[in-house]
Short mmCIF file of C-alpha atoms and ligand atoms in Angstrom, two decimals:
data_model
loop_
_atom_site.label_atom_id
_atom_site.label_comp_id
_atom_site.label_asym_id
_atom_site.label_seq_id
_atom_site.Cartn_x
_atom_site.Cartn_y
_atom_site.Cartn_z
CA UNK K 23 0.00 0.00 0.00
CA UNK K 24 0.80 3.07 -0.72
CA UNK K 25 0.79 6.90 0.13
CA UNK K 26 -0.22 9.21 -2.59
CA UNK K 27 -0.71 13.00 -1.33
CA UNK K 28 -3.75 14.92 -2.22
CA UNK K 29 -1.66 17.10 -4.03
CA UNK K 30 -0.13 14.61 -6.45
CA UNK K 31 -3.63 12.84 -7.69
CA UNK K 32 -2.97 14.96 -10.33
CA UNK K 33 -0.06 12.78 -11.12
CA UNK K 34 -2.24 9.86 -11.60
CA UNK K 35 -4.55 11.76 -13.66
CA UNK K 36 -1.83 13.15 -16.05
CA UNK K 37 -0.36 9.07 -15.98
CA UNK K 38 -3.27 7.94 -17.42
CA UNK K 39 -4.12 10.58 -20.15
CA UNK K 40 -0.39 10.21 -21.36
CA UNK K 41 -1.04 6.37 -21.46
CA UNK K 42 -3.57 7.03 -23.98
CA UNK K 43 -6.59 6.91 -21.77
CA UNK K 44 -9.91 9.16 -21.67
CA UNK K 45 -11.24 9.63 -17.90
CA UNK K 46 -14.69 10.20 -16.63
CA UNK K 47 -15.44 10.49 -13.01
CA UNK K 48 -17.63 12.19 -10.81
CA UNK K 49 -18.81 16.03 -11.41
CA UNK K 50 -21.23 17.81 -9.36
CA UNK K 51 -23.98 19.10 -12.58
CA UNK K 52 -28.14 20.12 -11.71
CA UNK K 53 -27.87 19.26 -8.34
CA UNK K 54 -26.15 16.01 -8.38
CA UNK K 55 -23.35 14.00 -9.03
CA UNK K 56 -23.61 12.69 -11.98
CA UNK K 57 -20.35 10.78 -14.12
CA UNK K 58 -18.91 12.60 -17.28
CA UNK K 59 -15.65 13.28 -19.14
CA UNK K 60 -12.85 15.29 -16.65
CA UNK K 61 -9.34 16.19 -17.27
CA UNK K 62 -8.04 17.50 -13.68
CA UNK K 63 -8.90 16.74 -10.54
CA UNK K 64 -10.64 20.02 -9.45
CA UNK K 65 -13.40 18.80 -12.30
CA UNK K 66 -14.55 16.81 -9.23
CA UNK K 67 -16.98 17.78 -6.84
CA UNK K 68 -14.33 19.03 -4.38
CA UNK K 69 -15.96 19.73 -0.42
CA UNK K 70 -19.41 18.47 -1.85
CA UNK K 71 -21.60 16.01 0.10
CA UNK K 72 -24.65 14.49 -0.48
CA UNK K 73 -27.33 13.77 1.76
CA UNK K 74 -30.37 10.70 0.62
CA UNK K 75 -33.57 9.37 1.59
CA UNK K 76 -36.40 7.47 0.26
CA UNK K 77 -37.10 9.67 -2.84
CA UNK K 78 -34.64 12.23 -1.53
CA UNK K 79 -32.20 13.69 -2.68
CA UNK K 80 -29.68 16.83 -1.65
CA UNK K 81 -26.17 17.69 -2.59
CA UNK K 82 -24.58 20.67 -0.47
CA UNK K 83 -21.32 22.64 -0.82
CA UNK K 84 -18.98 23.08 2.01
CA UNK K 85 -15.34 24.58 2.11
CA UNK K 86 -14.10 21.31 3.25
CA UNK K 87 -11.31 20.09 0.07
CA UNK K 88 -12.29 16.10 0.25
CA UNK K 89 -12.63 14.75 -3.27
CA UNK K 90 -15.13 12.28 -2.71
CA UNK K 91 -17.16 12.11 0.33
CA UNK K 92 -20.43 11.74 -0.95
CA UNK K 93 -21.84 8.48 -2.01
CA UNK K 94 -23.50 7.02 -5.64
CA UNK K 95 -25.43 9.10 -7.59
CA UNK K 96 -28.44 8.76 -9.95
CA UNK K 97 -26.13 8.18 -12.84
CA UNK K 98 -24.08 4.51 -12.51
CA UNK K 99 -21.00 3.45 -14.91
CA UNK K 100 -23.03 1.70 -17.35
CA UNK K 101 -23.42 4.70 -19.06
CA UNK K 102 -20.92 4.18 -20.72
CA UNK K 103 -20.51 0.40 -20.87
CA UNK K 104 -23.97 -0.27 -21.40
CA UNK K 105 -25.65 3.50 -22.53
CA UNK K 106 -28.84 3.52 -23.11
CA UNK K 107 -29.17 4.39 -26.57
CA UNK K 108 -27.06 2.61 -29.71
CA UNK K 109 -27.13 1.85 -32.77
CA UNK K 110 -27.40 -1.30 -34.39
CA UNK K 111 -27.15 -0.90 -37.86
CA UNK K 112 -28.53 1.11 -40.40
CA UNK K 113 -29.33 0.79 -43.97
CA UNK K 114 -30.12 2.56 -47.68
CA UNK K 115 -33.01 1.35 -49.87
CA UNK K 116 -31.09 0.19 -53.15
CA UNK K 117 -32.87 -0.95 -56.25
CA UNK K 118 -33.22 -4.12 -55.63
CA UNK K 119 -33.45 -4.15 -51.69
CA UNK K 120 -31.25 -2.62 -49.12
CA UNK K 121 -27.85 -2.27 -48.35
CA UNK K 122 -26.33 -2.08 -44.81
CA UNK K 123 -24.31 1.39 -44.11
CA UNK K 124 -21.14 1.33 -42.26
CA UNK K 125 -19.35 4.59 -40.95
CA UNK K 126 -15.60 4.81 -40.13
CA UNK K 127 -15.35 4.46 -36.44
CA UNK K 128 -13.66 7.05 -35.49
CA UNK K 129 -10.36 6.19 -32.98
CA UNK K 130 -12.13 5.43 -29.50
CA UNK K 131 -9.86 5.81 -26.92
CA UNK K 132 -9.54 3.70 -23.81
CA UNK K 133 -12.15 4.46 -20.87
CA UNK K 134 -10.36 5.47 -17.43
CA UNK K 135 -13.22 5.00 -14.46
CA UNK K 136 -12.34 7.32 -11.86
CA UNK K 137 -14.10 7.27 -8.75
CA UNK K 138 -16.08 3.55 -9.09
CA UNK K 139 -17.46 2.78 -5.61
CA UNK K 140 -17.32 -0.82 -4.09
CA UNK K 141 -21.15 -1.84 -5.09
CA UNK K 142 -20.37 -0.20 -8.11
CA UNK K 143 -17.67 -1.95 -9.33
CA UNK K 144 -19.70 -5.11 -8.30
CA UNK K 145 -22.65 -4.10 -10.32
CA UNK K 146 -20.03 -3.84 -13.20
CA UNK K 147 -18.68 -7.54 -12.80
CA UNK K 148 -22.30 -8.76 -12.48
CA UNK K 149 -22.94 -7.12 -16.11
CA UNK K 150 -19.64 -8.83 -17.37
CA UNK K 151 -21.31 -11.72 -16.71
CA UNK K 152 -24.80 -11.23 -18.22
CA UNK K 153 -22.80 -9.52 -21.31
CA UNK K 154 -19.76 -11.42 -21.81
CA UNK K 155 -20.18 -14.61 -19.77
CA UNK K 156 -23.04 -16.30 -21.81
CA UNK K 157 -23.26 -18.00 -25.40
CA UNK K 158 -24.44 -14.51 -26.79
CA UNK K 159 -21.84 -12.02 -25.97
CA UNK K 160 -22.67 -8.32 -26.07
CA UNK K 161 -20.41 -6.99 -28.59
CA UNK K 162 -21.22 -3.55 -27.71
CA UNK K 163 -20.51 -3.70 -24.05
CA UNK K 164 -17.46 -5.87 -25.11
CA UNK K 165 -15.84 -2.89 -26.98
CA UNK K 166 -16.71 -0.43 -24.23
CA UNK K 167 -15.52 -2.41 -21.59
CA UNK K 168 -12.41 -3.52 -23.65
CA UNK K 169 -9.24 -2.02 -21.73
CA UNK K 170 -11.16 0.23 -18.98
CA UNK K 171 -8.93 1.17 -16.30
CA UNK K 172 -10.91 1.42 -13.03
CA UNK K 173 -9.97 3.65 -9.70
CA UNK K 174 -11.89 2.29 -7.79
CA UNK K 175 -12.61 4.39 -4.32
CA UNK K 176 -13.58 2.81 -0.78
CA UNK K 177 -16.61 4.54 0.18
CA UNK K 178 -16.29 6.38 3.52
CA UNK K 179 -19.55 8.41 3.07
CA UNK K 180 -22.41 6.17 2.67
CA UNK K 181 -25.68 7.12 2.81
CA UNK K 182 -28.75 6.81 3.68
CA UNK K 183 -30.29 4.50 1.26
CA UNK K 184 -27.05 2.83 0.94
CA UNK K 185 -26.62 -1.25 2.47
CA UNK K 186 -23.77 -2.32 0.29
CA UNK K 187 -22.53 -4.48 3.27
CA UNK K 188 -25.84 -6.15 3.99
CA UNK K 189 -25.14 -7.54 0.17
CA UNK K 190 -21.42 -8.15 0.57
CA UNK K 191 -20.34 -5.88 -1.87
CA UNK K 192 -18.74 -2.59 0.01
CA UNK K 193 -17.71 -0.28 0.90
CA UNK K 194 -14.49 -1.34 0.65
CA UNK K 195 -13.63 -2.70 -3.18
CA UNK K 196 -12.08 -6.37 -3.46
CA UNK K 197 -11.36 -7.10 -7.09
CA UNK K 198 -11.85 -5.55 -10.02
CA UNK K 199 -9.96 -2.83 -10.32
CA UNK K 200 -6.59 -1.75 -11.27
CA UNK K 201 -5.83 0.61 -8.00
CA UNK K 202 -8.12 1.54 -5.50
CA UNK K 203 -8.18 4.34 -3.39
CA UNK K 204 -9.17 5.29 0.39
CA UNK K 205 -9.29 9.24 1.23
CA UNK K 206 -8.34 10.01 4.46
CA UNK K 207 -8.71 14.07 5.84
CA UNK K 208 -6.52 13.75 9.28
CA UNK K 209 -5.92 17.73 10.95
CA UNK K 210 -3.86 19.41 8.26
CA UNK K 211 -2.96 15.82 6.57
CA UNK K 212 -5.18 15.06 3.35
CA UNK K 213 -3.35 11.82 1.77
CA UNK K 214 -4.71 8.86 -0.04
CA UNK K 215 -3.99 4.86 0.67
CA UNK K 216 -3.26 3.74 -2.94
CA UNK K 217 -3.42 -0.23 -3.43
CA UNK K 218 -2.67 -1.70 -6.87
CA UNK K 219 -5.30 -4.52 -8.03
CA UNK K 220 -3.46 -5.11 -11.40
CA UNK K 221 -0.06 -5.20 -13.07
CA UNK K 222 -1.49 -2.15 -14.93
CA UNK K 223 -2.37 -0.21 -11.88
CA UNK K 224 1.07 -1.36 -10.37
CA UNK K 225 2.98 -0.17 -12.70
CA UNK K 226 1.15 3.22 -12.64
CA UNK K 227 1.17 3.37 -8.66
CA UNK K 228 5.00 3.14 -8.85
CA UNK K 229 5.91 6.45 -10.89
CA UNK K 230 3.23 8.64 -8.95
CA UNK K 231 5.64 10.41 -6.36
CA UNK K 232 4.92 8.67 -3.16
CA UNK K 233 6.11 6.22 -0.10
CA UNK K 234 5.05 2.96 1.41
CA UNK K 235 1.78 3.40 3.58
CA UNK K 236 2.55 3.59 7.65
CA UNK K 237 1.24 1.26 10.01
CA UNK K 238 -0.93 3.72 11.68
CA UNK K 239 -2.39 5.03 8.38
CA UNK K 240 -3.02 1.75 7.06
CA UNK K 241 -5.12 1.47 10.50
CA UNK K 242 -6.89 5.10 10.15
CA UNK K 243 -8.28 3.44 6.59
CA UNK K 244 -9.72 0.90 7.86
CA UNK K 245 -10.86 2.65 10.70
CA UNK K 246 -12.94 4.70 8.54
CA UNK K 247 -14.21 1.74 6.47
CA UNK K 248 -15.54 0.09 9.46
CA UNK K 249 -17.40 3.32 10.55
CA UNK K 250 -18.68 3.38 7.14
CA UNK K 251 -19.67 0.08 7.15
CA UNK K 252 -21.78 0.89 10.39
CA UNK K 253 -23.26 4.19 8.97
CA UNK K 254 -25.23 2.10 6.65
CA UNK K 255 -28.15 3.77 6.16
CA UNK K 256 -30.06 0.87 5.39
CA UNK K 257 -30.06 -2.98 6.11
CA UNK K 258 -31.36 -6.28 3.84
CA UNK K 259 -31.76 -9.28 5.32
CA UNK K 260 -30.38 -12.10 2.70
CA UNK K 261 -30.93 -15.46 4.78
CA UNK K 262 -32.78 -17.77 2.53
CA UNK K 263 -33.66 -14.63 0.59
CA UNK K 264 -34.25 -16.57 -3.27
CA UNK K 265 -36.77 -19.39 -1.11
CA UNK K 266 -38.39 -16.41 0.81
CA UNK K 267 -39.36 -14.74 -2.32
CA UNK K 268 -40.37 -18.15 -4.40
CA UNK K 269 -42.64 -18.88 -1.65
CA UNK K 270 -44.21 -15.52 -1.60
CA UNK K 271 -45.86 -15.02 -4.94
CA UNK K 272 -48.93 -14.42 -3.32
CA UNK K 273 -48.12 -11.80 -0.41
CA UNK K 274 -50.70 -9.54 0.35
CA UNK K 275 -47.45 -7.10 0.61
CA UNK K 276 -46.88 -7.28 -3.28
CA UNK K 277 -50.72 -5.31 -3.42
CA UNK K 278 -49.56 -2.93 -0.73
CA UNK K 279 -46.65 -1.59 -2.67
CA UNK K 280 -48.77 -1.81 -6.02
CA UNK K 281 -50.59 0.96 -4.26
CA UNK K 282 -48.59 3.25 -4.66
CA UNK K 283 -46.00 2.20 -7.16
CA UNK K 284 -46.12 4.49 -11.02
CA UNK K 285 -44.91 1.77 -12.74
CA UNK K 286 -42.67 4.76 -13.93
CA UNK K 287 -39.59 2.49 -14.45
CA UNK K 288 -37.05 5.14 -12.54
CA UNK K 289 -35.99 1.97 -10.05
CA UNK K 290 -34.59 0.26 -13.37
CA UNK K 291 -32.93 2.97 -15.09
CA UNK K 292 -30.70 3.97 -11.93
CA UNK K 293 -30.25 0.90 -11.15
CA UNK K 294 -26.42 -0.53 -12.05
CA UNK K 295 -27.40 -4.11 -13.03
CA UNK K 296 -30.27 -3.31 -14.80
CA UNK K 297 -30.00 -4.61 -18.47
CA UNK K 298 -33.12 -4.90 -20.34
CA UNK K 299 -34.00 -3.35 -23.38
CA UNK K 300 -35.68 -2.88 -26.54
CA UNK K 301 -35.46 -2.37 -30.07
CA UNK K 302 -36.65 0.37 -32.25
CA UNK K 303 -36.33 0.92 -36.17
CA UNK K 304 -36.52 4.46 -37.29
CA UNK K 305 -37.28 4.65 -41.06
CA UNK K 306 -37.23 8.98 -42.79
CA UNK K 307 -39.91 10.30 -44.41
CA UNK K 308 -38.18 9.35 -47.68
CA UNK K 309 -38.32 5.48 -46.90
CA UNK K 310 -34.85 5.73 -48.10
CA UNK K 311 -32.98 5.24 -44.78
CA UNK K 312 -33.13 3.05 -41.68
CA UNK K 313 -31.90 2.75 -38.57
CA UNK K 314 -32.21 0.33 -35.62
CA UNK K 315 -31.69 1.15 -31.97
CA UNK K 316 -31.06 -0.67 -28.77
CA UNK K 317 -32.35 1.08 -25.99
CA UNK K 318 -32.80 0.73 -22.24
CA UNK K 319 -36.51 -1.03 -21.49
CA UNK K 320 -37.58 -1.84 -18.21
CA UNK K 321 -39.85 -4.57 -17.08
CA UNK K 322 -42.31 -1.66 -15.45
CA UNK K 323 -42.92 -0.62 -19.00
CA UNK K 324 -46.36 -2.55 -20.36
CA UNK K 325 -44.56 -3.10 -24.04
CA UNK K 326 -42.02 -4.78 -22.50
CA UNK K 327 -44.22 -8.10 -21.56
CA UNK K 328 -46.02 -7.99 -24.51
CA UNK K 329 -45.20 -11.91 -25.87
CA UNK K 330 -47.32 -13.44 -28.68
CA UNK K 331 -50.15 -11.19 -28.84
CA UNK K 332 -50.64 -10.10 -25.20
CA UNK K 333 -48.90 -8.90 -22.03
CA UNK K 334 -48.30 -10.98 -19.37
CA UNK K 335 -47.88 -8.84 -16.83
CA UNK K 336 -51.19 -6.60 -17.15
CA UNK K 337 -51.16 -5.30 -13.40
CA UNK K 338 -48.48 -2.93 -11.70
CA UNK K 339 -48.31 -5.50 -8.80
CA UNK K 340 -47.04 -8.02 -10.90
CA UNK K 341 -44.40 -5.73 -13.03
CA UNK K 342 -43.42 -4.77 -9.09
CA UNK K 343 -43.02 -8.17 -8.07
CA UNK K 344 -41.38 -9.29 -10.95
CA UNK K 345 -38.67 -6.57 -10.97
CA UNK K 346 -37.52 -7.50 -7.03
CA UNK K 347 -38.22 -11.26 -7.48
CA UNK K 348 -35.91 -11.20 -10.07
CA UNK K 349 -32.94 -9.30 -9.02
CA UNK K 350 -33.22 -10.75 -5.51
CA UNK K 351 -33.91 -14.26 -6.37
CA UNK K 352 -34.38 -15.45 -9.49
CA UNK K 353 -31.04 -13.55 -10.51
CA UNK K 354 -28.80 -16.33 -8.15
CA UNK K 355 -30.03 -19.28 -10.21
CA UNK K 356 -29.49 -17.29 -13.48
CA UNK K 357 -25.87 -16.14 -12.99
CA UNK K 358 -25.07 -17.20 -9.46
CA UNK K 359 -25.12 -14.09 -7.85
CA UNK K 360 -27.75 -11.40 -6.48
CA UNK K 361 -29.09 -8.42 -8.85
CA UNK K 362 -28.69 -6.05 -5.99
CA UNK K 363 -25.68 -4.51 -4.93
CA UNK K 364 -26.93 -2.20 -2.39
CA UNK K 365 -26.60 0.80 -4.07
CA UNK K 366 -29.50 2.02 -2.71
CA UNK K 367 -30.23 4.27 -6.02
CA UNK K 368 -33.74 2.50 -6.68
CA UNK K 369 -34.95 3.92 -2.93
CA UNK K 370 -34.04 7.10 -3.71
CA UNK K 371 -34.79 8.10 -7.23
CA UNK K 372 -38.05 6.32 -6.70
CA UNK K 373 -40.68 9.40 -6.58
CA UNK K 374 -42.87 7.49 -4.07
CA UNK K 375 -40.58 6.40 -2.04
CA UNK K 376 -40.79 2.75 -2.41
CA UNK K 377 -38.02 1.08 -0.46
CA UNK K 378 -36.80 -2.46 -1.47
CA UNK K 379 -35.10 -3.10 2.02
CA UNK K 380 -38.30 -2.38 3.88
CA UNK K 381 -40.56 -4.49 0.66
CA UNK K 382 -38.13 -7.42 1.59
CA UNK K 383 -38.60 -7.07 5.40
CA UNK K 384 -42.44 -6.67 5.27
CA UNK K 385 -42.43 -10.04 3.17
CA UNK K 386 -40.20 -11.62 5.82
CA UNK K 387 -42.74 -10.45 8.79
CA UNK K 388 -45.25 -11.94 6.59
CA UNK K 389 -43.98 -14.81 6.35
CA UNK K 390 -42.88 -15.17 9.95
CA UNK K 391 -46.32 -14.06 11.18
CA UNK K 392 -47.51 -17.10 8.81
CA UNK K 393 -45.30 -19.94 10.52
CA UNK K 394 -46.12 -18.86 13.57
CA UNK K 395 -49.87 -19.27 13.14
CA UNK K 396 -49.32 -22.95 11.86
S1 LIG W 7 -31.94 -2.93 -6.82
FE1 LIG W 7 -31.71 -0.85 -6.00
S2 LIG W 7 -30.17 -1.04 -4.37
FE2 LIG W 7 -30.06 -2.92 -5.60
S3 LIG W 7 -28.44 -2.51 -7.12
FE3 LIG W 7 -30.39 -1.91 -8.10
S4 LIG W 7 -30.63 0.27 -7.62
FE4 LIG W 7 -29.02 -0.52 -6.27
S1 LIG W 8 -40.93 1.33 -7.42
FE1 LIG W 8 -40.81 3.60 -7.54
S2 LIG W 8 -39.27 4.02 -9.11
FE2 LIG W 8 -39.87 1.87 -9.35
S3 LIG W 8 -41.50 1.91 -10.89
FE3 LIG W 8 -42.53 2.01 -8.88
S4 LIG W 8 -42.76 4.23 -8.48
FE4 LIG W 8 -41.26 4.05 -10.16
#
């Protein structure tokens, strides 16, 4: 482990662009952070903080100078390794039929993730695996995810939505990434602990000016990840969680939350596992031209369970139960892992305030209030 000052993470930043790569991180934009392209450092949302709730949320500016104590916002990396718009092809009408159009890429440089939280880096490895680890691999997501270099940071500011450690995933980041980062803001002292994940990230690490982490700093880091881990905002209870929900098709809590959910699909778009979607041809006014689109699609939408001639999910309750069924449950047998990574962005972009920790727990007290009448 390693020491790098606050005043040299411009060192890393200048490593990377010289190495050929583009970086996006964190920038505070419209009241939120939100991820986008950044050059220096002081593109970040320096003394910001952030402060959630169910369907809450508040950023607010101090004169403090730490670069990232605040926790996820509404936007999540798969942006940019899953965005939801692209292209699929497009085509020219031609005498005789059509032909397929193909541009000149232009030169894509290599993505440089600056800033990826714990659950966040999770939520990326569970989408290598729905894009890249089947039969059918995703050869969009495969060229955007081809050579990323990740700084990953350990997340001493969670809040209150967030339960990464309920799920395992946080706040401190385990694989993944090529160097992770822990900020620490000690009196006068503003330093990072800098551990390399990969060869790539070692061999980085060892030309930013620096020296070998001290035994008491090493401490102070995980000091402040075990605070963080107990200023969890929220908690999710995962024993038997996949039978719990099999065996609960029928709670009276799905109708309860079908009360008051939209159905207005914000859960699935903030949400960093998320991957459904859609596609749409676009044809001009000419008939000459056509395009076809991927885009994001979200099992609260009504099209989206449309198979052979009907929907089969007519009622919001059953789009509801579906969605957290699915990533809680059914997503283990699919790819051997939970769909939730305890971000906690679906509790608070929801507009209703429709919380899956306290959806999970009310099914649980059902259930329990069940066995014991037996
Ligand atoms: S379900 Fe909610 S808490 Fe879990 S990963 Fe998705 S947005 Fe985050
Ligand atoms: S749970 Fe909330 S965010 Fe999700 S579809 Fe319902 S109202 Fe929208």
């Amino acid at each position: 482990m390693q020491i790098i000052e606050r005043t040299c993470l411009e060192n890393l930043f200048d490593l990377l662009k010289a190495r050929g790569y583009d970086l996006f991180g964190p920038v505070a934009r419209d009241g939120a952070i939100v991820y986008d392209q950044i050059d220096h450092v002081t593109d970040m949302p320096i003394g910001w903080h952030d402060r959630q709730e169910k369907g809450t949320y508040r950023l607010e500016k101090t004169s403090g100078s730490s670069v990232f104590a605040y926790a996820v916002g509404p936007y999540s990396w798969k942006k940019f390794l899953h965005p939801s718009a692209h292209l699929l092809w497009k085509a020219a009408r031609t005498e005789n039929g059509f032909e397929l159009i193909k541009d000149e890429e232009p030169e894509k440089r290599k993505p440089a993730f600056i800033g990826v939280r714990a659950c966040e880096l999770n939520a990326i490895l569970i989408q290598d695996k729905v894009f890249l680890g089947g039969q059918a691999v995703d050869s969009n997501y495969q060229a955007n995810r081809a050579g990323a270099f990740i700084v990953a940071v350990n997340c001493t500011h969670p809040a209150g939505t967030c339960f990464c450690t309920s799920m395992g995933t946080g706040p401190k980041a385990k694989n993944g990434f090529d160097i992770s980062l822990t900020e620490l803001i000690e009196g006068g002292n503003h330093y990072f602990i800098a551990e390399a994940g990969s060869e790539k990230g070692a061999d980085i690490l060892l030309q930013i000016p620096g020296r070998p982490a001290a035994e008491n700093e090493i401490a102070a880091g995980d000091d402040a990840l075990k605070q963080s881990s107990e200023k969890m905002g929220r908690k999710l209870d995962t024993e038997n969680i996949k039978e719990l929900l099999y065996a609960n098709a029928d709670s009276p809590v799905w109708d309860e939350v079908a009360n008051r959910c939209l159905s207005c699909g914000n859960c699935t778009m903030v949400c960093p596992t998320c991957f459904c979607t859609t596609v749409e041809d676009k044809t001009d006014l000419t008939g000459q031209h056509t395009e076809r689109w991927s885009k994001w699609d979200s099992c609260f939408s009504l099209d989206f369970s449309y198979i052979h001639g009907g929907n089969v999910r007519t009622s919001v309750k059953s789009r509801y139960r579906q969605w957290m069924t699915h990533k809680l449950a059914a997503w283990i047998d699919q790819f051997g892992t939970s769909g939730c990574v305890g971000c906690g962005r679906c509790i608070t972009w929801c507009p209703v305030g429709i919380d899956i920790t306290e959806g999970l727990a009310a099914i649980r007290n059902n259930q329990t209030e069940k066995n014991n009448e037996i």
